[in-house]
Amino acid sequence: MSGEEVGSALPRRNYMKRNQNSSTLKKYSPSHSDSKPPSPQSSVGGERTVKNLRLSKALTIPEGTTVFEGCRMMAARRVDAVLLTDSNALLSGILTDKDVATRVSADELRPDQTVVSSVMTRNPIFVTSDTLAIEALHKMVQAKFRHLPVVENGEVVALLDITKCLYDAILRLEKAAGQGSPWSSALSAPSPFIETLIDRMLKPALWTFISENTKVAIVSASEPVQVAAKKMREFRVNSVIILSGSRIQGILTPRDILMRVVAKNLSPELTLVEKVMTANPECATLDITILEVLHIMHDGRFLHLPVTDRDGNIVACVDVLQITHAAILMIYVMVWFPNFFGIVILSFN
């Protein structure tokens, strides 16, 4: 699947499965909370700062560059974001693969005749190298940005990609889940109900974070890439699923459009989805845990992961931002609220 390398190697785990035949397209309707996480505090993020994370050297180009040339350079560097500077060499914007897909391909613009300044995201949010890591993650999740420029003294020194934080998120969650909590260890002989309750709080399943209003953009392999790009924009999603009947045949992401279409100077109107999609993507099921999903994305270097029910029907396609958001919520639950949950659990014991 499409994705960047996401950090140091962890032991590979086999939580994935190949897509399988399914008869109908269904939407899953679990309970879902839209509550936002608390404000970041150093007690959660520790004293880790942005400089401790896996920063990438930023690709920077003038804002007068054409979209085609910018995409060509991104493809050469195997990155999906580029920073733009104005005539004074100051940061003026950022262009990502999603901008290319939804603002260029979906709008039927000619990449070789469109300058990046007309489609870039202007005045991007940025952080400094001394910003707390948890604060940077919050900025990304809340603003739904996968990239954050790192600026020092008005100059861009690096680009932080949220995928580079997956390794840290996995270690943090595994440490928290492995340690359990003061109140769980205080129970001398917890009942099966209490054990299940503790396990579900520390390791919630993926379905608990999928809303009943989740949208899945679907196209056929024989449709042009431009139609897929329009679906991404219409549904406000970062991928489209390609179905053959009810079977998942492939996935197409903004990165695919950038790398395999625009950077190669192909026409989105004339290029069929089947020519540039990722065929037979790995899928996750609703009952796996968030920690397992983090492992899947890290090990497979995936940015998007189709989710199916037990019958193989597509119900969602989660991306790295959504999973990072879920991971942050889990960290807050484990670190901030042990006493509250302890009182609840002890009252049942």
Short mmCIF file of C-alpha atoms in Angstrom, two decimals:
data_model
loop_
_atom_site.label_atom_id
_atom_site.label_comp_id
_atom_site.label_asym_id
_atom_site.label_seq_id
_atom_site.Cartn_x
_atom_site.Cartn_y
_atom_site.Cartn_z
CA MET A 1 0.00 0.00 0.00
CA SER A 2 0.96 3.58 -0.35
CA GLY A 3 3.08 4.94 2.43
CA GLU A 4 6.39 6.22 3.65
CA GLU A 5 8.90 4.47 5.82
CA VAL A 6 7.74 5.09 9.33
CA GLY A 7 10.70 4.68 11.60
CA SER A 8 12.73 2.00 13.29
CA ALA A 9 11.86 -1.65 12.99
CA LEU A 10 9.62 -3.31 15.54
CA PRO A 11 8.87 -7.03 15.75
CA ARG A 12 6.47 -7.82 12.91
CA ARG A 13 3.05 -8.97 13.95
CA ASN A 14 0.50 -10.71 11.80
CA TYR A 15 -2.74 -8.81 12.40
CA MET A 16 -3.54 -8.26 8.73
CA LYS A 17 -5.58 -10.28 6.32
CA ARG A 18 -6.07 -10.18 2.61
CA ASN A 19 -9.40 -8.82 1.41
CA GLN A 20 -11.99 -11.41 0.70
CA ASN A 21 -15.25 -11.71 -1.18
CA SER A 22 -18.20 -9.93 0.34
CA SER A 23 -21.79 -9.83 -0.77
CA THR A 24 -22.95 -6.36 0.24
CA LEU A 25 -21.58 -3.02 1.33
CA LYS A 26 -22.54 -2.27 4.93
CA LYS A 27 -21.89 0.50 7.41
CA TYR A 28 -21.02 -0.39 10.98
CA SER A 29 -22.84 1.54 13.72
CA PRO A 30 -21.04 1.33 17.05
CA SER A 31 -21.28 3.95 19.72
CA HIS A 32 -18.80 6.77 19.17
CA SER A 33 -17.60 9.74 21.14
CA ASP A 34 -16.65 13.01 19.49
CA SER A 35 -15.09 14.36 22.64
CA LYS A 36 -11.76 16.09 22.23
CA PRO A 37 -8.69 15.16 24.23
CA PRO A 38 -7.63 17.40 27.09
CA SER A 39 -5.09 20.12 26.53
CA PRO A 40 -1.57 18.77 26.24
CA GLN A 41 0.52 18.65 29.38
CA SER A 42 4.10 17.70 30.00
CA SER A 43 2.91 14.92 32.32
CA VAL A 44 1.75 13.02 29.25
CA GLY A 45 4.41 13.98 26.77
CA GLY A 46 7.18 14.07 29.33
CA GLU A 47 9.97 16.44 28.40
CA ARG A 48 10.30 14.96 24.92
CA THR A 49 10.44 17.70 22.33
CA VAL A 50 10.19 17.84 18.56
CA LYS A 51 13.97 17.66 18.24
CA ASN A 52 13.79 14.14 19.76
CA LEU A 53 11.47 12.90 17.03
CA ARG A 54 12.37 11.55 13.60
CA LEU A 55 12.60 14.75 11.58
CA SER A 56 13.02 14.80 7.82
CA LYS A 57 15.01 17.34 5.87
CA ALA A 58 12.43 19.58 4.23
CA LEU A 59 12.16 19.86 0.46
CA THR A 60 11.75 23.58 -0.22
CA ILE A 61 10.93 25.23 -3.55
CA PRO A 62 9.87 28.73 -4.69
CA GLU A 63 6.12 29.33 -4.70
CA GLY A 64 6.27 30.20 -8.41
CA THR A 65 7.19 26.62 -9.35
CA THR A 66 4.65 24.68 -11.40
CA VAL A 67 2.71 21.86 -9.76
CA PHE A 68 4.18 19.38 -12.22
CA GLU A 69 7.75 20.37 -11.40
CA GLY A 70 7.00 20.33 -7.69
CA CYS A 71 5.48 16.85 -7.93
CA ARG A 72 8.39 15.64 -10.01
CA MET A 73 10.80 16.76 -7.29
CA MET A 74 8.66 15.20 -4.56
CA ALA A 75 8.62 11.90 -6.45
CA ALA A 76 12.39 12.02 -6.85
CA ARG A 77 12.77 12.49 -3.09
CA ARG A 78 9.98 10.00 -2.28
CA VAL A 79 8.16 12.56 -0.15
CA ASP A 80 4.56 13.69 -0.31
CA ALA A 81 4.88 17.27 0.92
CA VAL A 82 6.93 20.26 -0.14
CA LEU A 83 7.40 23.63 1.56
CA LEU A 84 7.06 26.83 -0.45
CA THR A 85 8.98 30.06 0.02
CA ASP A 86 8.24 33.58 -1.18
CA SER A 87 10.58 36.04 -2.88
CA ASN A 88 12.19 36.79 0.50
CA ALA A 89 12.92 33.08 1.04
CA LEU A 90 10.40 32.99 3.91
CA LEU A 91 7.97 30.14 4.44
CA SER A 92 4.72 30.95 2.65
CA GLY A 93 2.92 27.65 2.24
CA ILE A 94 2.93 23.88 1.98
CA LEU A 95 1.82 21.62 -0.86
CA THR A 96 0.85 18.04 -0.03
CA ASP A 97 -0.32 15.03 -1.98
CA LYS A 98 -3.87 15.75 -0.85
CA ASP A 99 -3.67 19.30 -2.28
CA VAL A 100 -2.53 17.84 -5.59
CA ALA A 101 -5.37 15.31 -5.66
CA THR A 102 -8.25 17.51 -4.49
CA ARG A 103 -7.21 20.96 -5.75
CA VAL A 104 -5.49 20.07 -9.02
CA SER A 105 -6.66 16.71 -10.36
CA ALA A 106 -10.22 17.06 -9.05
CA ASP A 107 -10.48 20.60 -10.45
CA GLU A 108 -9.19 19.54 -13.88
CA LEU A 109 -6.22 21.92 -13.69
CA ARG A 110 -3.14 21.40 -15.83
CA PRO A 111 -0.20 20.69 -13.47
CA ASP A 112 2.30 22.06 -15.99
CA GLN A 113 0.37 25.33 -16.22
CA THR A 114 -0.57 25.76 -12.57
CA VAL A 115 1.82 27.36 -10.09
CA VAL A 116 1.97 25.91 -6.60
CA SER A 117 1.08 29.22 -4.95
CA SER A 118 -2.45 28.94 -6.40
CA VAL A 119 -3.20 25.58 -4.78
CA MET A 120 -0.94 25.44 -1.73
CA THR A 121 -2.07 25.74 1.88
CA ARG A 122 -0.96 29.21 2.89
CA ASN A 123 0.67 30.20 6.15
CA PRO A 124 0.93 26.66 7.53
CA ILE A 125 0.99 25.96 11.23
CA PHE A 126 4.55 25.33 12.37
CA VAL A 127 6.46 24.34 15.48
CA THR A 128 9.97 24.87 16.79
CA SER A 129 12.42 22.15 17.73
CA ASP A 130 11.76 22.92 21.42
CA THR A 131 7.99 22.38 21.13
CA LEU A 132 6.78 19.47 23.25
CA ALA A 133 6.25 16.38 21.15
CA ILE A 134 2.72 15.83 22.49
CA GLU A 135 1.83 19.43 21.63
CA ALA A 136 3.04 18.93 18.05
CA LEU A 137 0.96 15.77 17.78
CA HIS A 138 -2.09 17.65 19.03
CA LYS A 139 -1.59 20.36 16.44
CA MET A 140 -1.45 17.74 13.70
CA VAL A 141 -4.47 15.79 14.87
CA GLN A 142 -6.70 18.77 15.65
CA ALA A 143 -5.89 20.61 12.41
CA LYS A 144 -5.84 17.33 10.44
CA PHE A 145 -2.37 18.01 9.08
CA ARG A 146 0.04 15.14 8.59
CA HIS A 147 3.04 17.45 8.17
CA LEU A 148 4.36 20.30 10.30
CA PRO A 149 7.25 22.58 9.33
CA VAL A 150 9.89 22.99 12.02
CA VAL A 151 11.10 26.60 12.06
CA GLU A 152 14.00 28.26 13.86
CA ASN A 153 14.70 31.99 13.63
CA GLY A 154 12.31 32.32 10.71
CA GLU A 155 14.01 29.58 8.70
CA VAL A 156 12.67 26.11 7.99
CA VAL A 157 15.04 23.50 9.42
CA ALA A 158 12.98 20.32 9.01
CA LEU A 159 9.59 18.80 8.32
CA LEU A 160 7.82 16.65 10.90
CA ASP A 161 5.71 13.85 9.42
CA ILE A 162 3.21 12.23 11.76
CA THR A 163 4.14 8.79 10.45
CA LYS A 164 7.57 9.24 12.00
CA CYS A 165 5.85 9.35 15.39
CA LEU A 166 4.21 5.93 15.11
CA TYR A 167 7.18 4.15 16.63
CA ASP A 168 7.05 6.40 19.69
CA ALA A 169 3.28 6.01 19.98
CA ILE A 170 3.58 2.22 19.89
CA LEU A 171 6.25 2.14 22.60
CA ARG A 172 4.31 4.57 24.78
CA LEU A 173 1.08 2.58 24.51
CA GLU A 174 2.79 -0.77 25.04
CA LYS A 175 4.52 0.57 28.13
CA ALA A 176 1.26 1.95 29.53
CA ALA A 177 -0.72 -1.20 28.73
CA GLY A 178 2.06 -3.45 30.03
CA GLN A 179 2.28 -1.62 33.33
CA GLY A 180 -1.47 -1.74 33.74
CA SER A 181 -2.46 0.58 36.55
CA PRO A 182 -2.24 0.94 40.31
CA TRP A 183 -5.84 -0.09 40.76
CA SER A 184 -5.64 -3.22 38.57
CA SER A 185 -2.71 -4.59 40.58
CA ALA A 186 -4.58 -3.86 43.81
CA LEU A 187 -7.26 -6.38 42.92
CA SER A 188 -6.22 -9.69 44.50
CA ALA A 189 -8.60 -11.91 42.53
CA PRO A 190 -10.59 -9.89 39.98
CA SER A 191 -13.61 -11.57 38.46
CA PRO A 192 -13.68 -12.43 34.72
CA PHE A 193 -15.96 -9.42 34.22
CA ILE A 194 -13.44 -7.07 35.85
CA GLU A 195 -10.54 -8.60 33.89
CA THR A 196 -12.46 -8.08 30.64
CA LEU A 197 -13.35 -4.51 31.61
CA ILE A 198 -9.71 -3.67 32.37
CA ASP A 199 -8.51 -5.25 29.14
CA ARG A 200 -11.05 -3.34 27.07
CA MET A 201 -10.11 -0.03 28.66
CA LEU A 202 -6.39 -0.58 28.13
CA LYS A 203 -6.77 -2.16 24.67
CA PRO A 204 -9.93 -0.84 23.00
CA ALA A 205 -11.00 -2.38 19.71
CA LEU A 206 -10.91 -0.46 16.45
CA TRP A 207 -14.69 -0.39 16.12
CA THR A 208 -14.99 1.83 19.20
CA PHE A 209 -13.33 4.65 17.26
CA ILE A 210 -15.31 4.28 14.02
CA SER A 211 -18.36 6.51 13.78
CA GLU A 212 -21.66 5.35 12.34
CA ASN A 213 -21.33 8.33 9.99
CA THR A 214 -18.03 7.12 8.54
CA LYS A 215 -17.93 7.61 4.78
CA VAL A 216 -16.22 5.29 2.33
CA ALA A 217 -15.54 6.63 -1.17
CA ILE A 218 -15.92 3.88 -3.75
CA VAL A 219 -15.09 3.78 -7.46
CA SER A 220 -14.63 1.08 -10.06
CA ALA A 221 -11.28 0.18 -11.58
CA SER A 222 -12.45 1.28 -15.02
CA GLU A 223 -13.15 4.87 -13.99
CA PRO A 224 -10.59 7.65 -14.58
CA VAL A 225 -8.38 8.93 -11.77
CA GLN A 226 -10.11 12.30 -11.97
CA VAL A 227 -13.37 10.70 -10.80
CA ALA A 228 -11.54 9.19 -7.83
CA ALA A 229 -10.02 12.56 -6.95
CA LYS A 230 -13.46 14.18 -7.09
CA LYS A 231 -14.81 11.47 -4.78
CA MET A 232 -12.04 12.18 -2.26
CA ARG A 233 -12.98 15.85 -2.25
CA GLU A 234 -16.72 15.19 -2.14
CA PHE A 235 -16.52 12.74 0.76
CA ARG A 236 -13.65 14.62 2.46
CA VAL A 237 -11.60 11.46 2.72
CA ASN A 238 -7.99 10.59 1.97
CA SER A 239 -8.55 7.46 -0.09
CA VAL A 240 -10.96 5.67 -2.37
CA ILE A 241 -11.72 1.96 -2.32
CA ILE A 242 -12.01 0.10 -5.61
CA LEU A 243 -14.65 -2.61 -5.62
CA SER A 244 -15.31 -5.37 -8.11
CA GLY A 245 -18.85 -6.33 -7.28
CA SER A 246 -18.56 -6.47 -3.49
CA ARG A 247 -14.91 -7.55 -3.41
CA ILE A 248 -12.17 -5.08 -2.49
CA GLN A 249 -9.99 -4.88 -5.57
CA GLY A 250 -7.71 -2.00 -4.64
CA ILE A 251 -7.12 1.34 -2.96
CA LEU A 252 -6.11 4.70 -4.41
CA THR A 253 -4.63 7.45 -2.25
CA PRO A 254 -3.45 11.02 -2.86
CA ARG A 255 0.12 9.75 -2.77
CA ASP A 256 -0.68 7.38 -5.64
CA ILE A 257 -2.09 10.27 -7.66
CA LEU A 258 0.97 12.41 -6.96
CA MET A 259 3.61 9.73 -7.60
CA ARG A 260 1.99 7.64 -10.32
CA VAL A 261 -0.02 10.19 -12.26
CA VAL A 262 0.92 13.85 -11.87
CA ALA A 263 4.68 13.37 -11.38
CA LYS A 264 4.73 11.22 -14.54
CA ASN A 265 2.79 13.84 -16.48
CA LEU A 266 -0.16 11.52 -17.08
CA SER A 267 -3.67 12.85 -17.57
CA PRO A 268 -6.06 12.16 -14.64
CA GLU A 269 -8.92 12.33 -17.15
CA LEU A 270 -7.43 9.61 -19.36
CA THR A 271 -5.63 7.42 -16.81
CA LEU A 272 -7.76 4.61 -15.43
CA VAL A 273 -7.76 3.86 -11.72
CA GLU A 274 -6.74 0.23 -12.33
CA LYS A 275 -3.44 1.41 -13.84
CA VAL A 276 -2.26 3.27 -10.74
CA MET A 277 -4.13 1.81 -7.76
CA THR A 278 -2.59 -0.48 -5.16
CA ALA A 279 -4.19 -3.85 -5.88
CA ASN A 280 -5.37 -6.32 -3.22
CA PRO A 281 -4.59 -4.15 -0.20
CA GLU A 282 -4.15 -5.58 3.26
CA CYS A 283 -7.22 -5.11 5.44
CA ALA A 284 -7.94 -4.95 9.15
CA THR A 285 -11.01 -6.21 10.96
CA LEU A 286 -13.17 -4.27 13.38
CA ASP A 287 -12.25 -6.35 16.40
CA ILE A 288 -8.48 -5.74 16.46
CA THR A 289 -7.08 -3.23 18.92
CA ILE A 290 -5.77 0.26 18.25
CA LEU A 291 -2.31 -0.90 19.31
CA GLU A 292 -2.48 -3.67 16.72
CA VAL A 293 -3.47 -1.16 14.05
CA LEU A 294 -0.44 0.95 14.96
CA HIS A 295 1.73 -2.13 14.47
CA ILE A 296 0.11 -2.83 11.10
CA MET A 297 0.75 0.69 9.85
CA HIS A 298 4.29 0.78 11.20
CA ASP A 299 5.32 -2.67 10.01
CA GLY A 300 3.66 -2.37 6.60
CA ARG A 301 4.51 1.32 6.17
CA PHE A 302 0.85 2.04 5.45
CA LEU A 303 -0.86 5.42 5.65
CA HIS A 304 -4.35 4.03 5.00
CA LEU A 305 -5.96 0.76 6.02
CA PRO A 306 -9.32 -0.60 4.77
CA VAL A 307 -11.47 -2.05 7.55
CA THR A 308 -13.91 -4.89 7.01
CA ASP A 309 -16.49 -6.66 9.09
CA ARG A 310 -16.41 -10.40 9.72
CA ASP A 311 -18.05 -11.07 6.36
CA GLY A 312 -15.42 -9.09 4.47
CA ASN A 313 -17.66 -6.09 3.79
CA ILE A 314 -15.90 -2.73 3.70
CA VAL A 315 -17.03 -0.52 6.59
CA ALA A 316 -14.29 2.12 6.76
CA CYS A 317 -10.82 3.11 5.65
CA VAL A 318 -8.81 4.55 8.52
CA ASP A 319 -5.76 6.73 8.03
CA VAL A 320 -2.74 7.49 10.15
CA LEU A 321 -4.23 10.72 11.54
CA GLN A 322 -7.31 8.94 12.86
CA ILE A 323 -5.27 6.19 14.48
CA THR A 324 -2.85 8.68 16.03
CA HIS A 325 -5.83 10.57 17.45
CA ALA A 326 -7.14 7.35 18.96
CA ALA A 327 -3.71 6.57 20.40
CA ILE A 328 -3.49 9.99 22.05
CA LEU A 329 -6.90 9.49 23.63
CA MET A 330 -5.77 6.12 24.96
CA ILE A 331 -2.62 7.65 26.46
CA TYR A 332 -4.71 10.25 28.29
CA VAL A 333 -7.08 7.59 29.60
CA MET A 334 -4.23 5.46 30.93
CA VAL A 335 -2.19 8.30 32.41
CA TRP A 336 -4.74 10.84 33.62
CA PHE A 337 -7.73 8.84 34.82
CA PRO A 338 -6.53 5.72 36.68
CA ASN A 339 -8.08 6.80 39.97
CA PHE A 340 -11.48 7.42 38.38
CA PHE A 341 -11.53 4.05 36.65
CA GLY A 342 -10.20 2.41 39.80
CA ILE A 343 -13.18 3.64 41.79
CA VAL A 344 -15.58 2.39 39.11
CA ILE A 345 -13.93 -1.02 38.88
CA LEU A 346 -13.59 -1.52 42.64
CA SER A 347 -17.28 -0.74 43.02
CA PHE A 348 -18.06 -3.70 40.77
CA ASN A 349 -15.60 -6.08 42.40
#
